[in-house]
XYZ file of C-alpha atoms in Angstrom:
671
model
C 8.114 -33.947 -14.861
C 5.579 -31.196 -14.242
C 2.153 -32.593 -13.329
C -0.662 -30.565 -14.915
C -3.377 -33.057 -14.016
C -4.227 -31.120 -10.846
C -5.226 -28.073 -12.927
C -8.695 -27.581 -14.372
C -9.007 -27.161 -18.197
C -8.898 -23.320 -18.280
C -5.936 -23.323 -15.884
C -4.067 -25.788 -18.133
C -4.809 -23.607 -21.157
C -3.409 -20.559 -19.345
C -0.262 -22.510 -18.418
C 0.492 -24.026 -21.826
C -0.376 -21.068 -24.104
C 3.142 -19.647 -24.253
C 3.381 -17.638 -27.481
C 1.784 -14.259 -28.077
C -0.227 -12.059 -25.719
C -2.531 -13.808 -23.240
C -5.032 -12.319 -20.798
C -5.947 -14.625 -17.926
C -9.119 -13.314 -16.271
C -8.763 -14.866 -12.845
C -11.880 -14.501 -10.707
C -11.555 -14.273 -6.923
C -10.303 -17.535 -5.401
C -9.694 -19.194 -8.783
C -6.052 -20.186 -8.166
C -4.225 -17.499 -10.136
C -0.908 -17.738 -8.220
C -0.909 -21.470 -8.842
C -1.411 -20.817 -12.556
C 1.443 -18.296 -12.714
C 3.863 -20.637 -10.904
C 2.936 -23.576 -13.156
C 3.276 -21.374 -16.249
C 6.830 -20.359 -15.296
C 7.722 -24.000 -14.601
C 6.168 -25.016 -17.964
C 8.238 -22.386 -19.816
C 11.417 -23.733 -18.203
C 10.400 -27.258 -19.177
C 10.042 -26.087 -22.786
C 13.674 -24.999 -22.770
C 13.241 -21.293 -22.077
C 16.253 -19.955 -20.178
C 15.410 -18.722 -16.632
C 16.826 -15.242 -17.219
C 14.584 -14.845 -20.285
C 11.517 -14.782 -18.016
C 10.412 -11.662 -16.128
C 7.511 -11.975 -13.673
C 6.281 -8.807 -11.958
C 3.701 -8.163 -9.285
C 2.917 -5.403 -6.772
C 4.158 -6.457 -3.333
C 7.296 -8.111 -2.030
C 5.090 -10.630 -0.232
C 3.446 -11.695 -3.511
C 6.830 -11.835 -5.272
C 8.298 -13.984 -2.489
C 5.334 -16.371 -2.652
C 5.728 -16.604 -6.433
C 9.460 -17.389 -6.108
C 8.745 -20.053 -3.501
C 6.102 -21.758 -5.639
C 8.223 -21.629 -8.793
C 11.158 -23.096 -6.876
C 8.990 -25.927 -5.541
C 7.820 -26.785 -9.076
C 10.939 -26.097 -11.148
C 13.806 -26.736 -8.748
C 17.123 -24.924 -9.087
C 16.261 -23.363 -12.458
C 13.336 -21.526 -10.860
C 15.709 -19.576 -8.596
C 17.193 -17.783 -11.633
C 13.883 -16.436 -12.935
C 13.627 -12.642 -12.502
C 10.663 -12.349 -10.114
C 10.122 -8.928 -8.581
C 7.750 -6.065 -7.956
C 7.366 -3.370 -10.608
C 9.259 -0.920 -8.408
C 12.096 -3.342 -7.647
C 12.520 -3.993 -11.369
C 12.588 -0.246 -12.036
C 15.203 0.212 -9.302
C 17.325 -2.583 -10.804
C 17.186 -0.975 -14.248
C 18.017 2.510 -12.952
C 20.991 1.157 -11.023
C 22.244 -0.730 -14.073
C 21.806 2.315 -16.326
C 22.187 5.162 -13.837
C 24.421 7.259 -16.101
C 22.035 7.024 -19.043
C 19.154 7.914 -16.698
C 20.991 11.020 -15.505
C 21.392 9.691 -11.974
C 24.456 9.380 -9.746
C 25.779 5.890 -9.052
C 24.396 6.097 -5.508
C 20.956 7.643 -5.491
C 18.428 7.425 -2.668
C 14.737 6.550 -2.644
C 12.394 8.904 -0.811
C 9.855 6.953 1.207
C 6.345 8.264 1.886
C 7.407 10.323 4.901
C 10.358 11.867 3.040
C 8.148 12.767 0.084
C 5.709 14.516 2.398
C 8.475 16.460 4.145
C 9.981 17.478 0.806
C 6.617 18.675 -0.506
C 5.969 20.697 2.646
C 9.315 22.399 2.138
C 8.270 23.265 -1.424
C 4.994 24.636 -0.047
C 6.919 26.936 2.268
C 8.945 28.183 -0.705
C 5.748 29.485 -2.330
C 4.471 30.821 1.017
C 1.686 28.269 1.404
C 0.907 27.085 4.927
C 0.664 23.279 5.089
C -2.099 23.740 7.679
C -4.292 25.359 5.027
C -3.809 22.586 2.457
C -3.627 18.838 3.003
C -0.100 17.965 1.851
C -1.055 14.296 1.406
C -3.812 15.235 -1.027
C -1.389 17.439 -2.977
C 1.139 14.600 -3.070
C -1.570 12.221 -4.346
C -2.379 14.634 -7.207
C 1.304 14.896 -8.115
C 1.698 11.113 -7.910
C -1.285 10.535 -10.204
C 0.160 12.966 -12.745
C 3.530 11.186 -12.717
C 1.864 7.742 -12.908
C -0.084 8.940 -15.956
C 3.213 10.024 -17.580
C 2.291 13.710 -17.402
C 5.032 16.329 -17.127
C 2.647 18.773 -15.434
C -0.553 18.660 -13.417
C -3.606 19.339 -15.568
C -5.615 22.234 -14.153
C -9.340 21.827 -14.727
C -11.428 24.726 -16.115
C -12.764 27.341 -13.718
C -15.661 25.985 -11.709
C -14.671 22.326 -12.276
C -11.426 22.122 -10.334
C -10.232 23.560 -7.048
C -7.211 25.273 -5.528
C -5.497 21.916 -5.019
C -5.094 21.517 -8.799
C -3.551 24.965 -9.109
C -1.199 24.476 -6.180
C -0.135 20.980 -7.292
C 0.641 22.370 -10.765
C 2.898 24.988 -9.159
C 4.561 22.504 -6.802
C 5.329 19.630 -9.200
C 8.367 21.224 -10.930
C 9.704 22.468 -7.584
C 9.237 19.012 -6.056
C 11.080 17.366 -8.970
C 13.915 19.886 -8.691
C 14.164 19.243 -4.933
C 14.397 15.486 -5.547
C 17.197 16.020 -8.058
C 19.053 18.376 -5.701
C 19.299 15.714 -3.016
C 20.118 12.956 -5.531
C 16.869 11.109 -4.836
C 13.975 9.532 -6.678
C 10.489 8.792 -5.413
C 8.399 5.660 -5.998
C 6.731 7.041 -9.124
C 10.180 7.731 -10.609
C 11.042 4.038 -10.275
C 8.556 3.428 -13.098
C 8.518 6.758 -14.961
C 12.297 7.092 -15.382
C 12.826 3.551 -16.763
C 10.007 4.285 -19.226
C 11.790 7.460 -20.372
C 15.063 5.568 -20.620
C 13.607 2.733 -22.718
C 11.699 5.123 -24.929
C 14.770 7.249 -25.707
C 17.494 4.564 -25.844
C 16.724 2.204 -28.735
C 19.833 0.057 -28.157
C 18.923 -0.536 -24.497
C 15.334 -1.257 -25.474
C 16.418 -3.887 -28.020
C 18.820 -5.436 -25.500
C 16.142 -5.856 -22.823
C 13.574 -7.089 -25.351
C 16.071 -9.727 -26.462
C 16.704 -10.785 -22.879
C 13.158 -10.832 -21.451
C 11.316 -12.902 -24.070
C 8.462 -13.866 -21.734
C 6.695 -11.364 -19.474
C 4.202 -12.319 -16.758
C 2.206 -9.723 -14.854
C 0.202 -10.471 -11.728
C -2.698 -8.235 -10.553
C -2.806 -6.613 -13.980
C -5.948 -4.648 -13.096
C -3.837 -2.581 -10.675
C -1.399 -1.279 -13.305
C -1.258 2.431 -14.122
C -0.436 4.064 -17.453
C 3.306 4.237 -16.750
C 3.443 0.517 -15.898
C 1.502 -0.308 -19.074
C 4.008 1.662 -21.139
C 6.900 -0.094 -19.407
C 5.400 -3.462 -20.374
C 4.780 -2.488 -23.992
C 8.363 -1.205 -24.339
C 9.775 -4.427 -22.875
C 7.468 -6.666 -24.928
C 8.326 -5.167 -28.317
C 7.034 -6.882 -31.439
C 7.223 -10.341 -29.872
C 4.416 -9.382 -27.419
C 4.850 -12.460 -25.232
C 2.909 -10.904 -22.379
C 0.796 -12.996 -20.028
C -1.353 -10.690 -17.897
C -3.237 -12.234 -14.983
C -5.883 -10.191 -13.215
C -9.534 -9.473 -12.536
C -11.262 -6.257 -13.561
C -13.898 -7.002 -10.892
C -11.204 -6.492 -8.228
C -9.885 -3.171 -9.562
C -10.184 -1.036 -6.410
C -7.162 1.281 -6.579
C -8.340 3.947 -9.016
C -7.777 6.573 -6.327
C -4.034 5.959 -6.498
C -3.721 5.927 -10.279
C -4.577 2.334 -11.279
C -6.374 2.168 -14.630
C -9.024 -0.534 -14.953
C -9.061 0.286 -18.692
C -5.655 -1.411 -18.988
C -7.236 -4.829 -18.444
C -10.495 -4.031 -20.241
C -8.553 -2.943 -23.351
C -5.773 -5.512 -23.198
C -6.408 -6.647 -26.774
C -5.973 -3.071 -28.027
C -2.570 -2.718 -26.410
C -1.440 -6.227 -27.391
C -3.039 -7.127 -30.714
C -4.080 -10.722 -31.298
C -4.430 -11.487 -27.593
C -6.093 -14.682 -26.431
C -8.320 -14.674 -23.378
C -8.752 -17.415 -20.774
C -11.290 -17.127 -17.952
C -10.793 -18.804 -14.600
C -14.264 -18.988 -13.025
C -14.099 -22.036 -10.775
C -13.707 -20.760 -7.217
C -11.828 -22.841 -4.635
C -12.466 -20.555 -1.673
C -16.113 -19.724 -0.992
C -19.446 -21.517 -0.745
C -22.088 -21.376 -3.469
C -24.373 -18.922 -1.655
C -21.504 -16.483 -1.030
C -20.535 -16.660 -4.703
C -24.146 -16.150 -5.821
C -24.279 -12.912 -3.827
C -20.896 -11.798 -5.184
C -21.959 -12.507 -8.785
C -25.211 -10.595 -8.318
C -23.521 -7.492 -6.890
C -20.737 -7.264 -9.478
C -23.033 -8.226 -12.362
C -24.624 -4.760 -12.247
C -21.370 -3.058 -13.307
C -21.467 -1.990 -16.970
C -18.525 -2.591 -19.297
C -16.922 -5.368 -17.253
C -15.515 -8.614 -18.631
C -18.378 -11.045 -17.951
C -17.465 -13.836 -15.537
C -19.538 -15.982 -13.216
C -17.821 -17.614 -10.274
C -18.928 -21.124 -9.364
C -17.844 -23.849 -6.968
C -18.116 -27.590 -6.717
C -18.082 -27.364 -2.919
C -21.839 -26.897 -2.324
C -24.069 -23.976 -1.330
C -23.213 -23.706 2.363
C -25.000 -21.341 4.740
C -27.028 -18.447 3.282
C -25.438 -15.022 3.612
C -26.975 -13.304 6.652
C -28.148 -9.695 6.363
C -28.485 -8.066 9.785
C -29.877 -4.634 10.734
C -29.052 -3.284 14.208
C -30.325 -0.121 15.948
C -26.971 1.726 15.924
C -23.228 1.217 15.464
C -22.736 0.193 19.104
C -25.342 -2.555 18.786
C -23.815 -3.583 15.459
C -20.462 -4.045 17.184
C -21.994 -5.900 20.158
C -23.832 -8.255 17.797
C -20.596 -9.100 15.988
C -18.775 -9.602 19.306
C -21.558 -11.928 20.481
C -21.445 -14.036 17.301
C -17.667 -14.358 17.512
C -17.789 -15.252 21.233
C -20.373 -17.953 20.548
C -18.329 -19.517 17.762
C -15.124 -19.317 19.776
C -16.971 -21.242 22.461
C -17.597 -23.925 19.831
C -13.860 -24.224 19.226
C -13.053 -21.719 16.458
C -9.840 -19.688 16.945
C -10.124 -15.889 16.913
C -7.990 -15.756 13.757
C -10.873 -17.358 11.805
C -12.812 -14.071 11.942
C -12.518 -10.737 10.176
C -14.513 -7.523 10.372
C -14.315 -5.509 7.148
C -15.421 -1.919 6.667
C -15.208 0.850 4.074
C -13.586 3.466 6.342
C -10.972 2.966 9.059
C -13.018 5.239 11.348
C -15.620 2.445 11.602
C -13.294 0.308 13.719
C -13.812 2.170 17.048
C -17.066 0.553 18.269
C -15.754 -2.901 17.316
C -12.532 -2.333 19.252
C -14.555 -1.302 22.319
C -16.959 -4.238 22.030
C -14.111 -6.715 21.609
C -12.259 -5.307 24.621
C -15.407 -5.633 26.728
C -15.930 -9.214 25.545
C -12.269 -10.172 26.015
C -11.836 -11.019 22.310
C -8.235 -10.764 21.052
C -8.080 -8.567 17.960
C -5.732 -6.701 15.659
C -6.570 -3.396 13.959
C -5.016 -3.169 10.532
C -4.168 0.469 9.827
C -2.881 1.313 13.298
C 0.291 3.461 13.238
C 2.824 1.548 11.137
C 6.339 0.726 12.305
C 7.970 3.007 9.734
C 5.757 5.925 10.776
C 6.922 5.852 14.412
C 8.876 8.996 15.277
C 11.813 7.147 16.850
C 12.140 4.907 13.774
C 12.010 7.884 11.415
C 14.603 9.712 13.546
C 17.121 6.860 13.323
C 16.374 6.364 9.618
C 17.036 10.068 9.031
C 20.440 9.752 10.734
C 21.315 6.766 8.551
C 20.045 8.458 5.376
C 22.117 11.561 6.122
C 25.160 9.327 6.514
C 24.430 7.560 3.227
C 23.631 10.686 1.207
C 25.058 14.080 2.273
C 22.621 15.999 0.051
C 19.512 14.590 1.752
C 18.285 17.901 3.173
C 15.029 16.423 4.498
C 16.943 14.027 6.733
C 19.536 16.599 7.773
C 16.844 19.097 8.749
C 15.086 16.439 10.825
C 18.088 15.352 12.879
C 20.127 18.517 13.275
C 18.661 18.899 16.774
C 17.565 15.292 17.460
C 18.613 14.496 20.116
C 18.773 18.097 21.294
C 22.188 19.734 20.890
C 21.251 23.403 21.264
C 20.498 24.145 17.610
C 17.099 25.836 17.635
C 14.557 26.169 14.842
C 15.349 29.878 14.463
C 19.072 29.152 13.983
C 18.358 26.451 11.419
C 15.877 28.672 9.537
C 18.457 31.507 9.396
C 21.086 29.096 8.078
C 18.723 27.686 5.448
C 17.763 31.174 4.213
C 21.456 32.054 3.934
C 22.176 28.796 2.053
C 19.270 29.226 -0.392
C 20.405 32.768 -1.216
C 23.845 31.403 -2.174
C 22.668 28.236 -3.879
C 24.348 26.038 -1.290
C 23.048 22.648 -0.130
C 22.457 22.421 3.606
C 25.334 19.964 4.056
C 27.791 22.585 2.760
C 26.189 25.433 4.704
C 26.330 23.735 8.127
C 30.125 23.906 8.592
C 30.047 27.554 7.407
C 27.431 28.645 9.951
C 29.873 31.165 11.477
C 29.529 33.211 8.268
C 25.768 33.678 8.788
C 24.903 37.126 10.212
C 22.950 37.121 13.470
C 23.614 33.482 14.319
C 23.234 32.909 18.091
C 26.412 32.425 20.123
C 27.572 28.813 20.169
C 25.283 27.668 17.344
C 28.004 27.638 14.634
C 30.255 25.459 16.817
C 27.426 23.028 17.526
C 26.577 22.850 13.805
C 30.230 22.164 13.000
C 30.310 19.370 15.615
C 27.145 17.892 14.104
C 28.700 17.959 10.618
C 31.887 16.325 11.905
C 29.843 13.540 13.526
C 27.978 12.869 10.258
C 31.203 12.807 8.225
C 32.987 10.587 10.751
C 30.104 8.104 10.796
C 29.800 8.174 7.002
C 33.461 7.208 6.726
C 32.905 4.341 9.174
C 29.958 3.021 7.158
C 32.100 3.099 3.996
C 34.501 0.605 5.619
C 31.713 -1.936 6.251
C 30.437 -3.323 9.577
C 27.108 -1.583 8.990
C 25.202 -2.805 12.050
C 28.117 -2.218 14.414
C 28.599 1.315 13.073
C 24.884 2.057 13.427
C 24.916 0.842 17.040
C 27.923 3.031 17.823
C 26.068 6.008 16.333
C 22.992 5.297 18.492
C 25.211 5.168 21.576
C 27.189 8.300 20.655
C 24.088 10.457 20.206
C 22.414 8.730 23.199
C 19.272 8.004 21.192
C 17.954 5.544 23.780
C 17.793 8.225 26.478
C 16.205 10.643 24.017
C 13.347 8.290 23.088
C 12.750 7.296 26.717
C 12.516 10.922 27.793
C 10.086 11.761 24.969
C 7.259 9.890 26.754
C 5.996 9.833 30.336
C 5.541 6.134 31.097
C 8.278 3.528 31.446
C 6.267 1.120 29.267
C 6.010 3.603 26.391
C 9.726 4.354 26.651
C 10.525 0.640 26.530
C 8.418 0.245 23.368
C 10.344 3.085 21.719
C 13.688 1.540 22.626
C 12.467 -1.792 21.232
C 11.497 -0.054 17.974
C 15.015 1.396 17.644
C 16.490 -2.043 18.360
C 14.130 -3.574 15.788
C 15.506 -1.304 13.082
C 19.091 -2.113 14.079
C 18.314 -5.852 13.947
C 16.882 -5.381 10.466
C 20.189 -3.854 9.342
C 22.077 -6.700 11.032
C 19.993 -9.364 9.229
C 20.489 -7.582 5.909
C 24.245 -7.489 6.435
C 24.360 -11.207 7.274
C 22.335 -12.224 4.216
C 23.568 -9.763 1.601
C 26.869 -11.448 0.889
C 29.938 -9.530 -0.253
C 30.299 -5.877 0.858
C 26.712 -4.735 1.338
C 26.219 -0.969 1.581
C 24.052 1.224 3.750
C 22.444 2.715 0.620
C 21.361 -0.770 -0.539
C 19.670 -1.481 2.787
C 17.921 1.902 2.815
C 16.618 1.320 -0.720
C 15.299 -2.109 0.253
C 13.702 -0.626 3.348
C 12.029 2.146 1.344
C 10.396 -0.445 -0.926
C 9.449 -2.720 1.984
C 7.831 0.139 3.916
C 5.089 0.372 1.259
C 3.989 -3.213 1.810
C 0.452 -3.842 2.949
C 0.429 -4.734 6.630
C -0.354 -8.385 7.350
C -3.142 -9.082 9.850
C -1.874 -9.966 13.330
C -3.135 -12.319 15.984
C -6.814 -12.541 16.909
C -9.815 -11.185 15.014
C -8.749 -9.022 12.062
C -10.275 -5.542 11.824
C -9.427 -4.046 8.451
C -10.662 -1.941 5.573
C -11.939 -3.417 2.325
C -8.866 -2.105 0.512
C -6.556 -3.802 3.007
C -8.519 -7.074 2.803
C -7.803 -7.656 -0.887
C -5.776 -10.838 -1.335
C -6.810 -12.236 2.056
C -9.455 -14.770 3.060
C -11.142 -15.817 6.302
C -13.580 -18.586 7.276
C -16.062 -16.109 8.796
C -16.421 -12.495 7.610
C -18.541 -9.645 8.957
C -18.891 -6.903 6.344
C -20.022 -3.924 8.428
C -21.750 -0.701 7.473
C -23.764 -1.937 4.471
C -25.410 1.484 4.185
C -25.660 4.291 1.662
C -22.813 6.808 2.057
C -20.641 4.115 3.636
C -20.832 1.290 1.097
C -21.120 2.827 -1.429
C -19.111 5.692 0.021
C -20.272 9.248 -0.551
C -16.772 10.200 -1.706
C -13.628 10.896 0.271
C -11.594 14.127 0.596
C -13.751 15.985 -1.862
C -13.408 13.376 -4.606
C -16.528 12.369 -6.519
C -17.545 8.824 -5.748
C -17.005 6.138 -8.341
C -20.012 3.810 -8.041
C -18.430 1.137 -10.236
C -15.355 0.992 -8.009
C -17.563 0.988 -4.887
C -19.416 -2.022 -6.307
C -16.073 -3.721 -6.918
C -15.107 -3.012 -3.304
C -18.280 -4.703 -2.112
C -17.508 -7.676 -4.364
C -13.977 -7.916 -2.921
C -15.413 -7.871 0.607
C -17.948 -10.618 -0.118
C -15.374 -12.888 -1.756
C -13.046 -12.753 1.288
C -15.429 -15.150 3.109
C -14.898 -18.893 2.843
C -17.714 -20.393 4.937
C -19.916 -17.721 6.505
C -20.689 -14.106 5.617
C -22.635 -11.490 7.579
C -23.623 -8.158 6.017
C -24.433 -5.833 8.898
C -25.765 -2.289 9.035
C -26.951 0.281 11.556
C -30.422 1.823 11.374
C -29.073 5.043 12.935
C -25.660 6.577 13.560
C -24.451 9.571 15.509
C -22.891 12.203 13.269
C -21.792 15.620 14.496
C -23.904 15.286 17.609
C -27.094 14.235 15.818
C -28.862 10.878 15.553
C -29.293 10.276 11.831
C -31.330 7.477 10.267
C -29.415 5.311 7.808
C -30.520 3.914 4.455
C -29.637 0.313 3.558
C -26.967 -0.031 0.885
C -28.298 -0.350 -2.650
C -26.048 -3.407 -2.965
C -28.268 -5.331 -0.512
C -31.156 -5.157 -2.969
C -28.990 -6.998 -5.530
C -28.638 -10.136 -3.397
C -30.501 -13.107 -4.920
C -33.366 -14.739 -3.038
C -32.343 -18.068 -1.580
C -28.669 -17.135 -1.339
C -29.231 -14.739 1.559
C -31.500 -14.506 4.574
C -32.490 -11.559 6.736
C -31.366 -12.314 10.254
C -33.018 -10.425 13.120
C -31.289 -11.084 16.449
C -34.315 -9.512 18.204
C -36.983 -11.748 16.692
C -37.132 -14.008 19.761
C -37.917 -11.039 21.986
C -41.450 -9.981 22.930
C -42.715 -6.769 21.279
C -42.661 -4.926 24.625
C -39.008 -5.996 25.134
C -38.118 -4.675 21.672
C -39.790 -1.322 22.456
C -37.992 -1.082 25.788
C -34.688 -1.974 24.178
C -35.166 0.688 21.464
C -35.963 3.288 24.121
C -32.807 2.328 26.010
C -30.695 2.650 22.859
C -32.082 6.108 22.059
C -31.589 7.240 25.655
C -27.996 6.029 25.593
C -27.362 7.841 22.322
C -28.820 11.091 23.724
C -26.712 10.716 26.866
C -23.569 10.172 24.815
C -24.321 13.255 22.715
C -24.957 15.298 25.861
C -21.689 14.111 27.404
C -19.823 15.047 24.205
C -21.246 18.571 24.336
C -20.290 18.941 27.942
């Protein structure tokens, strides 16, 4: 029997309200995952079949945690509930209905790196140098258009937009055509194409509505317009949608998330009930008072006020330091002192608005011997040796993947130069041939250097031979034979100067091979290379988990995490709130939500630190305290001055030393 006595009254209401649309406004630290797991278990207890329940969230980590909790509460029946990410659900549907979606049975998923390479190729087609335009910004514009269910990029009126809008509008149809040519979809397609399919195919829509009679959505504030439409199409007239989220933690507007989806839930799902979870089980009373005060200034939000039964705790400390170096040294000193009292390094986190703020903290922690992990360092799937091996495997899985073929045709080097490849590609484009078909016909290309056609034919034969081996099974063994045949280990070792760096690259290659081996062992009957690559493409978008030691991470990366002691650095105007990034206008409401997210990561102690001056472009610039500091309630925070015990003459001398050091650093930079 399911025990609901451990839930508070609003949590129980959210669990047992099973018919009709329900919005659960779950404040930070209010136990939302617990509520979702209990709700699924309650539905099963009421006789709802497991495969009639669909629960979606945004990361594989969150989905795995949800499955684990449901299984612990509901037993064997919980294992049959469809729990997945939005993108995994979209992939499942497209695979089931690939013909109706206009896709081949085996289609590939372009990961972030592939998308970027494909877009750069489209840029070259219209004679635009990717050094003149930031391809990532163009890709973000295209992604936002697709997430908003737009067939084309909207170009703003003259004087309001910029050249990026115009170029993205030109590139979008070319990019879509390039995806189709290599039988691929991107991450946005995993939502947009199921929406198109459900909208156009009434029989399929009715079938899925009949199957999934109860929908649960986690982190609803992060949904975009395409995901909202997917939910409404699946819900149908029954509208059994339980959305769990917090508009105060909507911090992904820059990548297409629409906070209006949660604010207007009752418009999209008429007759919706609303339950508010406001009891916080994470933070102390003073931390929550500061969080409430900061977020309370946002207009148009769903009013909530977090509270705790755990007591007030220590006041939030607001600390001003002379410059960013002193800010970092102060934080290092506080962490060292607490570690001396027995706290492990993993109890601490330093949060900041921009990844560039991590440098002085890294230096201070190295000097103090504090173990630390920088979230946002180069990711595993962005390493060149990993991308090289992935490109080989993708080319074996999908012969039309021109991005992968172009990457590996001379990796490791086999005497096929860039000029030869460019000549071949021009010849192929003129005849409407895919690169895979042009490679074995390289001898027909005028002006091709001697020996190049033979080497291209050998390369093609190797790909085809390996593809045939993969089709027979033994995926990991085939991949290892490929690595040995092309001598990839020697190639990655020779790409760097030090033995240590070469060893790390070899280990990265081995790590990818082990991943394929584990997949093959767990997948059951006849797993395919394409299945593993699709899983990998989805996994590569996961947020990186903090490692050992003190966590250094951005406010965006910190969402969903918590730490006993948090230092929120750079509480200054133009940092928090940010002045706007990559030419985008700043969104003060979202910046306030970011600050709120940062504050509510702290369980026991919170420091808000700022620098009185920073060096920018060789100049010492005074800094203005963040407007959010003036929102903090009296009594819940205290101004902490680490210099107050010093004599006035010591303070003056210290300030002079800091300024002298800054001037020396600037002078050294100019030299």
